[in-house]
C-alpha cells in the first residue's frame, strides 16, 4: 500500500483487493461482543473536516476507536481557520502534534493530495470537492461483492447528479478497474464527460435501468449547485427518481444503493429505499469495516 | 526448497506425536468436559482439527474447534516489512468458563501466544487456558511454557523451522533449515 489514500485513481487493483479482503476480517470483529482490537494502539488520528459531515465522520471515528487509536476532532467552526490561518499552517501545526493519520474532508478538490505531499503522516481523503471519496467507493464495492460475489461483468447504473458527485467519480474509477459495465443516468446538465472509463450514458432512466444488477442512487447536491440544473425537484423525481415501478425494470435481484444522506421523494421513493433489495444500511455497517481495513493497511508494511 | 533443509519429522512421527498429545489432553483434563480447542492461524488450526479427531476417536466425544487470527494483537505491527494478512477468527463456542487449549505448530519467542491469549480474552473469560504445540524451538522472550509439547528442537537463531501440512496440499513434514 502507498502511504496515503487520496483517491481510487491512484490505487492498483491489487491494493483495492487487499483492502476488500481485510475489510471482511474486520467485519467479523464488528460482530463480536468486544468490537475493539488493539491493532493501532498508540497511534493518533486527527479528523479534519472542513465541510459538514455526520455519517462519514462518525464512521471514521468509530473505525478509529475500534482500532484503539487516539482520536482528535478538528472541525472548522471551532478552529483557527476562521481566524484566518492558512491551510498549510493548519496542517503543519497538526503535524507538530505528532499525529499518524490525517483524515481530511475539504470543499476543494486536490487538498488531500497537497497535504499528503507535505506531511509524513498517512492522509486519508474523506471527500475532496467534486473529485473523489475513495472510502465510499471501497465500501460500495465491498457491499456489492458481499451480495453478488464479484464486480466483474456486473451492470452498474449510477443515477443522478454525477457531475457534482465525488462518490460517483470514485465508484467509476473503481468499477472500471474491475471490468464492471457502468451506466451513467441523469439529466444532460449533470453528466460529465467520462468516456475514458468506458461508461455508457443514458438520459432516459427507464432505458438505463433495464437489466441493471446494481442501482446506485446519488444525492442531489443542492449545496454544490450554484445554478439550476433542472427545473424543480418534483420534475427531477418524475424523470430521474427511483420508485418501485422503475426498480422493476432492473433485474429482479438488483441491489439498491445510496451513499446517504437520502432526499426521500427527490431522488428515491421511500418504498425503494426501504425495499428488501435495498442495501443502504449494509453500506453504513460496511463503511466502518472498510475504513478500519484502510487504516490498518496504511500503517503497516513498507511505504512505496 | 533450498538444499540446506533437513527433515526432522515425517508423516508417521507427526501422527504419533498428535496421538500422544490427544491422550495427554484427555488425561490432564480428566475427560473432555468443557474442553475447547483453538488453533492459531494458520498451522495451529490444522493441528487443532486433527487433535479433535483423535480425541473423538478415543473418547467418543465432540470437542468444539476454533481458529484464531492474532494479527490485530501483535506487538510488532509497523516493525515488520510485510503487513500480516488478517485471516479468519472463528470461535465456535462461548469460551467463558471453558478449558481452552490453544494450539500452535511452533513456539518460538512466545509473543504469538501472548497475542493469542489477549485475543482470546476479548471473547470471554476462560476457566483455564492451556497450550499445545507441535514443536518447541526455544528462544523464549516471555515467561510462557507449553502444557503439551510434541518435540523439543533446540535451534540456533539463524535456523528456521517449517511445518508442512497435507491440508495445504503438501506432505506432512517438519523441516529445519538455515535462513538464507
GROMACS .gro file of C-alpha atoms in nm:
model
  484
    1UNK     CA    1   0.000   0.000   0.000
    2UNK     CA    2   0.109   0.359  -0.058
    3UNK     CA    3   0.147   0.599   0.236
    4UNK     CA    4  -0.185   0.770   0.172
    5UNK     CA    5  -0.531   0.702   0.039
    6UNK     CA    6  -0.601   1.015  -0.165
    7UNK     CA    7  -0.806   0.856  -0.440
    8UNK     CA    8  -0.913   0.535  -0.608
    9UNK     CA    9  -0.745   0.657  -0.926
   10UNK     CA   10  -0.404   0.618  -0.760
   11UNK     CA   11  -0.471   0.266  -0.623
   12UNK     CA   12  -0.379  -0.055  -0.801
   13UNK     CA   13  -0.628  -0.335  -0.844
   14UNK     CA   14  -0.418  -0.540  -0.604
   15UNK     CA   15  -0.431  -0.271  -0.332
   16UNK     CA   16  -0.808  -0.247  -0.369
   17UNK     CA   17  -0.840  -0.626  -0.346
   18UNK     CA   18  -0.628  -0.626  -0.032
   19UNK     CA   19  -0.848  -0.361   0.132
   20UNK     CA   20  -1.164  -0.557   0.049
   21UNK     CA   21  -1.023  -0.888   0.179
   22UNK     CA   22  -0.902  -0.727   0.500
   23UNK     CA   23  -1.235  -0.549   0.547
   24UNK     CA   24  -1.411  -0.882   0.561
   25UNK     CA   25  -1.196  -0.983   0.862
   26UNK     CA   26  -1.280  -0.650   1.026
   27UNK     CA   27  -1.649  -0.707   0.963
   28UNK     CA   28  -1.616  -1.020   1.177
   29UNK     CA   29  -1.461  -0.808   1.452
   30UNK     CA   30  -1.767  -0.580   1.443
   31UNK     CA   31  -1.990  -0.879   1.519
   32UNK     CA   32  -1.808  -0.961   1.844
   33UNK     CA   33  -1.916  -0.851   2.191
   34UNK     CA   34  -1.590  -0.660   2.226
   35UNK     CA   35  -1.565  -0.472   1.899
   36UNK     CA   36  -1.230  -0.315   1.973
   37UNK     CA   37  -0.890  -0.455   1.878
   38UNK     CA   38  -0.551  -0.320   1.989
   39UNK     CA   39  -0.401  -0.313   1.638
   40UNK     CA   40  -0.327   0.062   1.621
   41UNK     CA   41  -0.277   0.129   1.992
   42UNK     CA   42  -0.059   0.434   2.045
   43UNK     CA   43  -0.137   0.587   1.706
   44UNK     CA   44  -0.308   0.924   1.685
   45UNK     CA   45  -0.561   1.029   1.424
   46UNK     CA   46  -0.693   1.374   1.352
   47UNK     CA   47  -1.025   1.409   1.173
   48UNK     CA   48  -1.003   1.734   0.985
   49UNK     CA   49  -1.343   1.822   0.843
   50UNK     CA   50  -1.363   2.148   0.653
   51UNK     CA   51  -1.712   2.057   0.535
   52UNK     CA   52  -2.014   1.942   0.731
   53UNK     CA   53  -2.036   1.566   0.766
   54UNK     CA   54  -2.216   1.343   1.009
   55UNK     CA   55  -2.205   0.999   0.852
   56UNK     CA   56  -1.854   0.985   0.715
   57UNK     CA   57  -1.713   1.149   1.024
   58UNK     CA   58  -1.900   0.917   1.261
   59UNK     CA   59  -1.797   0.616   1.056
   60UNK     CA   60  -1.429   0.716   1.058
   61UNK     CA   61  -1.440   0.794   1.428
   62UNK     CA   62  -1.591   0.455   1.511
   63UNK     CA   63  -1.337   0.280   1.290
   64UNK     CA   64  -1.055   0.472   1.461
   65UNK     CA   65  -1.183   0.392   1.810
   66UNK     CA   66  -1.227   0.025   1.728
   67UNK     CA   67  -0.865   0.010   1.621
   68UNK     CA   68  -0.765   0.166   1.957
   69UNK     CA   69  -0.624   0.489   1.814
   70UNK     CA   70  -0.642   0.820   1.996
   71UNK     CA   71  -0.881   1.047   1.809
   72UNK     CA   72  -0.872   1.424   1.770
   73UNK     CA   73  -1.160   1.601   1.602
   74UNK     CA   74  -1.096   1.929   1.435
   75UNK     CA   75  -1.390   2.095   1.270
   76UNK     CA   76  -1.393   2.428   1.103
   77UNK     CA   77  -1.637   2.643   1.302
   78UNK     CA   78  -1.433   2.593   1.620
   79UNK     CA   79  -1.089   2.613   1.467
   80UNK     CA   80  -0.835   2.881   1.400
   81UNK     CA   81  -0.918   2.854   1.028
   82UNK     CA   82  -1.194   3.103   1.096
   83UNK     CA   83  -0.925   3.328   1.244
   84UNK     CA   84  -0.753   3.334   0.907
   85UNK     CA   85  -0.488   3.062   0.938
   86UNK     CA   86  -0.375   2.918   0.603
   87UNK     CA   87  -0.433   2.554   0.523
   88UNK     CA   88  -0.058   2.493   0.510
   89UNK     CA   89  -0.008   2.635   0.860
   90UNK     CA   90  -0.302   2.438   0.997
   91UNK     CA   91  -0.156   2.118   0.858
   92UNK     CA   92   0.196   2.190   0.980
   93UNK     CA   93   0.061   2.267   1.328
   94UNK     CA   94  -0.130   1.940   1.333
   95UNK     CA   95   0.175   1.752   1.217
   96UNK     CA   96   0.374   1.905   1.501
   97UNK     CA   97   0.133   1.738   1.744
   98UNK     CA   98   0.277   1.411   1.618
   99UNK     CA   99  -0.025   1.257   1.453
  100UNK     CA  100  -0.001   0.937   1.248
  101UNK     CA  101  -0.314   0.983   1.037
  102UNK     CA  102  -0.491   1.283   0.893
  103UNK     CA  103  -0.844   1.215   0.773
  104UNK     CA  104  -0.946   1.512   0.565
  105UNK     CA  105  -1.262   1.639   0.404
  106UNK     CA  106  -1.245   1.964   0.210
  107UNK     CA  107  -1.465   2.153  -0.034
  108UNK     CA  108  -1.175   2.198  -0.276
  109UNK     CA  109  -1.060   1.913  -0.498
  110UNK     CA  110  -0.695   1.817  -0.454
  111UNK     CA  111  -0.649   1.931  -0.093
  112UNK     CA  112  -0.573   1.577   0.035
  113UNK     CA  113  -0.305   1.540  -0.234
  114UNK     CA  114  -0.149   1.870  -0.131
  115UNK     CA  115  -0.143   1.766   0.234
  116UNK     CA  116  -0.009   1.418   0.157
  117UNK     CA  117   0.290   1.573  -0.017
  118UNK     CA  118   0.364   1.796   0.279
  119UNK     CA  119   0.338   1.566   0.581
  120UNK     CA  120   0.482   1.235   0.695
  121UNK     CA  121   0.151   1.121   0.841
  122UNK     CA  122  -0.078   0.900   0.634
  123UNK     CA  123  -0.350   1.108   0.471
  124UNK     CA  124  -0.694   0.964   0.404
  125UNK     CA  125  -0.927   1.151   0.175
  126UNK     CA  126  -1.276   1.163   0.327
  127UNK     CA  127  -1.409   1.359   0.028
  128UNK     CA  128  -1.249   1.644  -0.164
  129UNK     CA  129  -1.475   1.878  -0.358
  130UNK     CA  130  -1.619   1.707  -0.662
  131UNK     CA  131  -1.309   1.491  -0.707
  132UNK     CA  132  -1.309   1.170  -0.501
  133UNK     CA  133  -1.445   0.995  -0.194
  134UNK     CA  134  -1.234   0.679  -0.203
  135UNK     CA  135  -1.353   0.506   0.115
  136UNK     CA  136  -1.714   0.534  -0.007
  137UNK     CA  137  -1.627   0.358  -0.332
  138UNK     CA  138  -1.440   0.088  -0.137
  139UNK     CA  139  -1.735   0.027   0.093
  140UNK     CA  140  -1.973   0.023  -0.206
  141UNK     CA  141  -1.752  -0.237  -0.376
  142UNK     CA  142  -1.740  -0.439  -0.055
  143UNK     CA  143  -2.121  -0.424  -0.022
  144UNK     CA  144  -2.169  -0.538  -0.383
  145UNK     CA  145  -1.922  -0.825  -0.352
  146UNK     CA  146  -2.084  -0.931  -0.026
  147UNK     CA  147  -2.413  -0.989  -0.211
  148UNK     CA  148  -2.302  -1.065  -0.567
  149UNK     CA  149  -1.965  -1.232  -0.513
  150UNK     CA  150  -1.789  -1.022  -0.776
  151UNK     CA  151  -1.777  -0.689  -0.958
  152UNK     CA  152  -1.665  -0.840  -1.286
  153UNK     CA  153  -1.924  -0.803  -1.562
  154UNK     CA  154  -2.198  -0.656  -1.341
  155UNK     CA  155  -2.423  -0.387  -1.491
  156UNK     CA  156  -2.397  -0.096  -1.251
  157UNK     CA  157  -2.628   0.200  -1.306
  158UNK     CA  158  -2.517   0.521  -1.134
  159UNK     CA  159  -2.807   0.763  -1.126
  160UNK     CA  160  -2.833   1.134  -1.061
  161UNK     CA  161  -2.603   1.426  -1.003
  162UNK     CA  162  -2.285   1.269  -1.132
  163UNK     CA  163  -2.116   1.597  -1.218
  164UNK     CA  164  -2.105   1.711  -0.856
  165UNK     CA  165  -2.059   1.367  -0.705
  166UNK     CA  166  -1.721   1.259  -0.575
  167UNK     CA  167  -1.887   0.931  -0.476
  168UNK     CA  168  -1.974   0.867  -0.841
  169UNK     CA  169  -1.622   0.953  -0.959
  170UNK     CA  170  -1.454   0.718  -0.712
  171UNK     CA  171  -1.702   0.445  -0.797
  172UNK     CA  172  -1.644   0.487  -1.170
  173UNK     CA  173  -1.267   0.464  -1.123
  174UNK     CA  174  -1.301   0.154  -0.906
  175UNK     CA  175  -1.564  -0.028  -1.109
  176UNK     CA  176  -1.379   0.031  -1.436
  177UNK     CA  177  -1.064  -0.126  -1.287
  178UNK     CA  178  -1.271  -0.438  -1.215
  179UNK     CA  179  -1.440  -0.453  -1.556
  180UNK     CA  180  -1.793  -0.377  -1.442
  181UNK     CA  181  -2.026  -0.230  -1.706
  182UNK     CA  182  -2.100   0.122  -1.595
  183UNK     CA  183  -2.408   0.317  -1.699
  184UNK     CA  184  -2.448   0.680  -1.605
  185UNK     CA  185  -2.807   0.803  -1.586
  186UNK     CA  186  -2.921   1.161  -1.531
  187UNK     CA  187  -3.010   1.491  -1.690
  188UNK     CA  188  -2.756   1.605  -1.952
  189UNK     CA  189  -2.665   1.902  -1.731
  190UNK     CA  190  -2.544   1.669  -1.454
  191UNK     CA  191  -2.345   1.413  -1.654
  192UNK     CA  192  -1.975   1.490  -1.703
  193UNK     CA  193  -1.762   1.359  -1.984
  194UNK     CA  194  -1.615   1.028  -1.866
  195UNK     CA  195  -1.583   0.826  -2.185
  196UNK     CA  196  -1.226   0.727  -2.097
  197UNK     CA  197  -1.369   0.493  -1.836
  198UNK     CA  198  -1.589   0.304  -2.079
  199UNK     CA  199  -1.917   0.431  -1.942
  200UNK     CA  200  -2.248   0.430  -2.123
  201UNK     CA  201  -2.464   0.740  -2.083
  202UNK     CA  202  -2.844   0.736  -2.061
  203UNK     CA  203  -3.063   1.044  -2.034
  204UNK     CA  204  -3.369   0.820  -2.016
  205UNK     CA  205  -3.379   0.643  -1.683
  206UNK     CA  206  -3.611   0.359  -1.787
  207UNK     CA  207  -3.379   0.268  -2.069
  208UNK     CA  208  -3.071   0.289  -1.846
  209UNK     CA  209  -3.215   0.073  -1.570
  210UNK     CA  210  -3.314  -0.221  -1.790
  211UNK     CA  211  -3.126  -0.531  -1.680
  212UNK     CA  212  -2.912  -0.349  -1.423
  213UNK     CA  213  -2.759  -0.558  -1.142
  214UNK     CA  214  -2.689  -0.258  -0.921
  215UNK     CA  215  -2.879   0.069  -0.896
  216UNK     CA  216  -2.659   0.323  -0.728
  217UNK     CA  217  -2.853   0.638  -0.644
  218UNK     CA  218  -2.680   0.967  -0.566
  219UNK     CA  219  -2.790   1.258  -0.355
  220UNK     CA  220  -2.888   1.576  -0.533
  221UNK     CA  221  -2.627   1.815  -0.401
  222UNK     CA  222  -2.810   2.143  -0.371
  223UNK     CA  223  -2.517   2.298  -0.187
  224UNK     CA  224  -2.280   2.245  -0.478
  225UNK     CA  225  -2.519   2.362  -0.745
  226UNK     CA  226  -2.472   2.732  -0.783
  227UNK     CA  227  -2.736   2.744  -1.052
  228UNK     CA  228  -3.036   2.539  -1.162
  229UNK     CA  229  -2.951   2.219  -1.345
  230UNK     CA  230  -3.313   2.105  -1.355
  231UNK     CA  231  -3.643   2.295  -1.325
  232UNK     CA  232  -3.775   2.159  -0.992
  233UNK     CA  233  -3.730   1.871  -0.751
  234UNK     CA  234  -4.077   1.739  -0.845
  235UNK     CA  235  -3.979   1.731  -1.207
  236UNK     CA  236  -3.644   1.572  -1.117
  237UNK     CA  237  -3.818   1.287  -0.937
  238UNK     CA  238  -4.051   1.239  -1.229
  239UNK     CA  239  -3.765   1.182  -1.471
  240UNK     CA  240  -3.475   1.051  -1.263
  241UNK     CA  241  -3.617   0.944  -0.927
  242UNK     CA  242  -3.616   0.578  -0.830
  243UNK     CA  243  -3.957   0.434  -0.746
  244UNK     CA  244  -4.077   0.074  -0.733
  245UNK     CA  245  -4.206   0.081  -1.090
  246UNK     CA  246  -3.868   0.186  -1.224
  247UNK     CA  247  -3.683  -0.054  -0.996
  248UNK     CA  248  -3.893  -0.326  -1.162
  249UNK     CA  249  -3.706  -0.259  -1.487
  250UNK     CA  250  -3.376  -0.364  -1.333
  251UNK     CA  251  -3.301  -0.730  -1.265
  252UNK     CA  252  -3.520  -0.896  -1.004
  253UNK     CA  253  -3.222  -0.936  -0.772
  254UNK     CA  254  -3.082  -0.589  -0.837
  255UNK     CA  255  -2.943  -0.408  -0.534
  256UNK     CA  256  -3.044  -0.053  -0.443
  257UNK     CA  257  -2.762   0.159  -0.303
  258UNK     CA  258  -2.734   0.515  -0.177
  259UNK     CA  259  -2.438   0.679  -0.003
  260UNK     CA  260  -2.666   0.888   0.219
  261UNK     CA  261  -2.798   1.120   0.333
  262UNK     CA  262  -3.107   1.047   0.125
  263UNK     CA  263  -3.354   1.302  -0.004
  264UNK     CA  264  -3.666   1.085   0.006
  265UNK     CA  265  -3.910   1.188  -0.264
  266UNK     CA  266  -3.643   1.374  -0.462
  267UNK     CA  267  -3.403   1.109  -0.590
  268UNK     CA  268  -3.556   0.798  -0.431
  269UNK     CA  269  -3.901   0.697  -0.307
  270UNK     CA  270  -3.942   0.563   0.046
  271UNK     CA  271  -4.062   0.227  -0.087
  272UNK     CA  272  -3.749   0.184  -0.297
  273UNK     CA  273  -3.520   0.298  -0.016
  274UNK     CA  274  -3.678   0.054   0.230
  275UNK     CA  275  -3.736  -0.236  -0.009
  276UNK     CA  276  -3.579  -0.579   0.051
  277UNK     CA  277  -3.346  -0.505  -0.240
  278UNK     CA  278  -3.200  -0.206  -0.058
  279UNK     CA  279  -2.854  -0.249   0.095
  280UNK     CA  280  -2.834   0.111   0.212
  281UNK     CA  281  -2.795   0.017   0.579
  282UNK     CA  282  -2.545  -0.259   0.497
  283UNK     CA  283  -2.339   0.015   0.333
  284UNK     CA  284  -2.332   0.202   0.663
  285UNK     CA  285  -2.210  -0.100   0.860
  286UNK     CA  286  -1.960  -0.200   0.594
  287UNK     CA  287  -1.820   0.153   0.594
  288UNK     CA  288  -1.675   0.101   0.941
  289UNK     CA  289  -1.509  -0.230   0.845
  290UNK     CA  290  -1.364  -0.086   0.524
  291UNK     CA  291  -1.225   0.222   0.699
  292UNK     CA  292  -1.066   0.000   0.966
  293UNK     CA  293  -0.906  -0.205   0.690
  294UNK     CA  294  -0.770   0.105   0.516
  295UNK     CA  295  -0.612   0.241   0.833
  296UNK     CA  296  -0.468  -0.097   0.929
  297UNK     CA  297  -0.313  -0.145   0.585
  298UNK     CA  298  -0.175   0.210   0.568
  299UNK     CA  299   0.014   0.172   0.898
  300UNK     CA  300   0.198  -0.144   0.820
  301UNK     CA  301   0.433  -0.271   0.564
  302UNK     CA  302   0.682  -0.083   0.358
  303UNK     CA  303   0.589   0.254   0.224
  304UNK     CA  304   0.610   0.287  -0.151
  305UNK     CA  305   1.311  -2.596  -0.101
  306UNK     CA  306   1.677  -2.495  -0.052
  307UNK     CA  307   1.917  -2.787  -0.027
  308UNK     CA  308   2.005  -2.697   0.334
  309UNK     CA  309   1.660  -2.812   0.450
  310UNK     CA  310   1.666  -3.123   0.666
  311UNK     CA  311   1.365  -3.331   0.756
  312UNK     CA  312   1.316  -3.358   1.132
  313UNK     CA  313   0.979  -3.527   1.143
  314UNK     CA  314   0.780  -3.720   0.882
  315UNK     CA  315   0.413  -3.807   0.846
  316UNK     CA  316   0.427  -4.108   1.083
  317UNK     CA  317   0.620  -3.914   1.350
  318UNK     CA  318   0.368  -3.630   1.345
  319UNK     CA  319   0.080  -3.879   1.361
  320UNK     CA  320   0.226  -4.048   1.672
  321UNK     CA  321   0.302  -3.717   1.843
  322UNK     CA  322  -0.053  -3.591   1.794
  323UNK     CA  323  -0.195  -3.921   1.925
  324UNK     CA  324   0.014  -3.881   2.238
  325UNK     CA  325  -0.087  -3.517   2.287
  326UNK     CA  326  -0.455  -3.612   2.243
  327UNK     CA  327  -0.418  -3.867   2.522
  328UNK     CA  328  -0.236  -3.615   2.740
  329UNK     CA  329  -0.510  -3.355   2.694
  330UNK     CA  330  -0.775  -3.608   2.800
  331UNK     CA  331  -0.564  -3.725   3.094
  332UNK     CA  332  -0.483  -3.378   3.226
  333UNK     CA  333  -0.844  -3.262   3.195
  334UNK     CA  334  -0.987  -3.589   3.328
  335UNK     CA  335  -1.204  -3.627   3.022
  336UNK     CA  336  -1.336  -3.378   2.771
  337UNK     CA  337  -1.596  -3.181   2.963
  338UNK     CA  338  -1.590  -2.804   2.893
  339UNK     CA  339  -1.294  -2.853   2.664
  340UNK     CA  340  -1.242  -2.639   2.355
  341UNK     CA  341  -0.953  -2.643   2.107
  342UNK     CA  342  -0.848  -2.320   1.940
  343UNK     CA  343  -0.583  -2.322   1.671
  344UNK     CA  344  -0.371  -2.018   1.594
  345UNK     CA  345  -0.377  -1.927   1.222
  346UNK     CA  346  -0.257  -2.095   1.017
  347UNK     CA  347  -0.067  -2.410   1.117
  348UNK     CA  348  -0.228  -2.431   1.459
  349UNK     CA  349  -0.573  -2.464   1.304
  350UNK     CA  350  -0.478  -2.781   1.116
  351UNK     CA  351  -0.329  -2.934   1.430
  352UNK     CA  352  -0.631  -2.840   1.643
  353UNK     CA  353  -0.865  -3.013   1.394
  354UNK     CA  354  -0.652  -3.327   1.394
  355UNK     CA  355  -0.635  -3.333   1.773
  356UNK     CA  356  -1.013  -3.309   1.793
  357UNK     CA  357  -1.048  -3.607   1.556
  358UNK     CA  358  -0.811  -3.809   1.769
  359UNK     CA  359  -0.993  -3.712   2.089
  360UNK     CA  360  -1.320  -3.811   1.926
  361UNK     CA  361  -1.176  -4.149   1.833
  362UNK     CA  362  -1.051  -4.208   2.186
  363UNK     CA  363  -1.333  -4.067   2.399
  364UNK     CA  364  -1.620  -4.066   2.151
  365UNK     CA  365  -1.675  -3.701   2.235
  366UNK     CA  366  -1.717  -3.399   2.007
  367UNK     CA  367  -1.482  -3.112   2.101
  368UNK     CA  368  -1.550  -2.766   1.955
  369UNK     CA  369  -1.262  -2.646   1.737
  370UNK     CA  370  -1.199  -2.280   1.656
  371UNK     CA  371  -0.946  -2.069   1.477
  372UNK     CA  372  -0.783  -1.752   1.599
  373UNK     CA  373  -0.605  -1.486   1.397
  374UNK     CA  374  -0.365  -1.282   1.607
  375UNK     CA  375  -0.259  -1.014   1.354
  376UNK     CA  376  -0.453  -0.738   1.528
  377UNK     CA  377  -0.299  -0.824   1.866
  378UNK     CA  378   0.066  -0.844   1.763
  379UNK     CA  379   0.326  -0.627   1.933
  380UNK     CA  380   0.533  -0.574   1.620
  381UNK     CA  381   0.286  -0.405   1.385
  382UNK     CA  382   0.469  -0.141   1.188
  383UNK     CA  383   0.805  -0.306   1.263
  384UNK     CA  384   0.759  -0.576   1.004
  385UNK     CA  385   0.838  -0.544   0.636
  386UNK     CA  386   0.531  -0.731   0.524
  387UNK     CA  387   0.196  -0.649   0.673
  388UNK     CA  388   0.033  -0.961   0.818
  389UNK     CA  389  -0.278  -1.074   0.632
  390UNK     CA  390  -0.575  -1.073   0.866
  391UNK     CA  391  -0.719  -1.422   0.847
  392UNK     CA  392  -1.039  -1.564   0.983
  393UNK     CA  393  -1.117  -1.589   1.350
  394UNK     CA  394  -1.393  -1.832   1.429
  395UNK     CA  395  -1.465  -1.910   1.791
  396UNK     CA  396  -1.743  -2.171   1.779
  397UNK     CA  397  -1.845  -2.158   2.144
  398UNK     CA  398  -1.867  -1.921   2.436
  399UNK     CA  399  -1.520  -1.953   2.589
  400UNK     CA  400  -1.632  -1.826   2.929
  401UNK     CA  401  -1.573  -2.094   3.194
  402UNK     CA  402  -1.433  -2.332   2.929
  403UNK     CA  403  -1.098  -2.503   2.941
  404UNK     CA  404  -0.941  -2.372   2.624
  405UNK     CA  405  -0.643  -2.547   2.469
  406UNK     CA  406  -0.458  -2.305   2.242
  407UNK     CA  407  -0.283  -2.494   1.965
  408UNK     CA  408   0.011  -2.379   1.753
  409UNK     CA  409   0.257  -2.553   1.526
  410UNK     CA  410   0.578  -2.390   1.652
  411UNK     CA  411   0.651  -2.197   1.970
  412UNK     CA  412   0.948  -1.962   1.945
  413UNK     CA  413   0.964  -1.627   2.130
  414UNK     CA  414   0.623  -1.679   2.292
  415UNK     CA  415   0.497  -1.346   2.158
  416UNK     CA  416   0.234  -1.507   1.935
  417UNK     CA  417   0.096  -1.691   2.237
  418UNK     CA  418   0.081  -1.367   2.436
  419UNK     CA  419  -0.114  -1.210   2.149
  420UNK     CA  420  -0.338  -1.516   2.124
  421UNK     CA  421  -0.422  -1.502   2.495
  422UNK     CA  422  -0.512  -1.133   2.467
  423UNK     CA  423  -0.729  -1.203   2.164
  424UNK     CA  424  -0.900  -1.493   2.340
  425UNK     CA  425  -0.974  -1.283   2.648
  426UNK     CA  426  -1.175  -1.046   2.428
  427UNK     CA  427  -1.414  -1.334   2.359
  428UNK     CA  428  -1.480  -1.420   2.722
  429UNK     CA  429  -1.321  -1.541   3.044
  430UNK     CA  430  -1.200  -1.897   3.007
  431UNK     CA  431  -1.172  -2.105   3.324
  432UNK     CA  432  -0.826  -2.205   3.207
  433UNK     CA  433  -0.601  -2.165   2.904
  434UNK     CA  434  -0.362  -2.447   2.819
  435UNK     CA  435  -0.109  -2.457   2.539
  436UNK     CA  436  -0.028  -2.738   2.299
  437UNK     CA  437   0.249  -2.709   2.038
  438UNK     CA  438   0.398  -2.949   1.787
  439UNK     CA  439   0.750  -2.804   1.804
  440UNK     CA  440   0.920  -2.606   2.079
  441UNK     CA  441   1.228  -2.449   1.925
  442UNK     CA  442   1.337  -2.249   2.231
  443UNK     CA  443   1.447  -1.882   2.244
  444UNK     CA  444   1.157  -1.767   2.460
  445UNK     CA  445   1.130  -1.392   2.524
  446UNK     CA  446   0.828  -1.415   2.753
  447UNK     CA  447   0.755  -1.638   3.055
  448UNK     CA  448   0.535  -1.882   2.860
  449UNK     CA  449   0.566  -2.264   2.862
  450UNK     CA  450   0.353  -2.516   2.674
  451UNK     CA  451   0.145  -2.772   2.867
  452UNK     CA  452   0.179  -3.022   2.581
  453UNK     CA  453   0.488  -3.035   2.361
  454UNK     CA  454   0.529  -3.258   2.059
  455UNK     CA  455   0.905  -3.231   2.029
  456UNK     CA  456   1.171  -3.003   2.169
  457UNK     CA  457   1.406  -2.897   1.893
  458UNK     CA  458   1.688  -2.671   2.010
  459UNK     CA  459   1.765  -2.432   1.727
  460UNK     CA  460   2.012  -2.157   1.668
  461UNK     CA  461   1.896  -1.807   1.585
  462UNK     CA  462   1.986  -1.847   1.218
  463UNK     CA  463   1.784  -2.163   1.168
  464UNK     CA  464   1.417  -2.174   1.082
  465UNK     CA  465   1.153  -2.442   1.128
  466UNK     CA  466   0.895  -2.512   0.864
  467UNK     CA  467   0.591  -2.727   0.925
  468UNK     CA  468   0.407  -2.854   0.617
  469UNK     CA  469   0.054  -2.992   0.616
  470UNK     CA  470  -0.148  -3.216   0.390
  471UNK     CA  471  -0.432  -2.965   0.433
  472UNK     CA  472  -0.221  -2.716   0.237
  473UNK     CA  473  -0.157  -2.966  -0.039
  474UNK     CA  474   0.185  -3.079   0.087
  475UNK     CA  475   0.321  -3.385   0.259
  476UNK     CA  476   0.312  -3.376   0.641
  477UNK     CA  477   0.664  -3.282   0.737
  478UNK     CA  478   0.876  -3.072   0.975
  479UNK     CA  479   1.189  -2.922   0.821
  480UNK     CA  480   1.481  -2.730   0.966
  481UNK     CA  481   1.693  -2.504   0.753
  482UNK     CA  482   1.947  -2.227   0.774
  483UNK     CA  483   1.789  -1.894   0.697
  484UNK     CA  484   1.913  -1.757   0.366
   0.00000   0.00000   0.00000
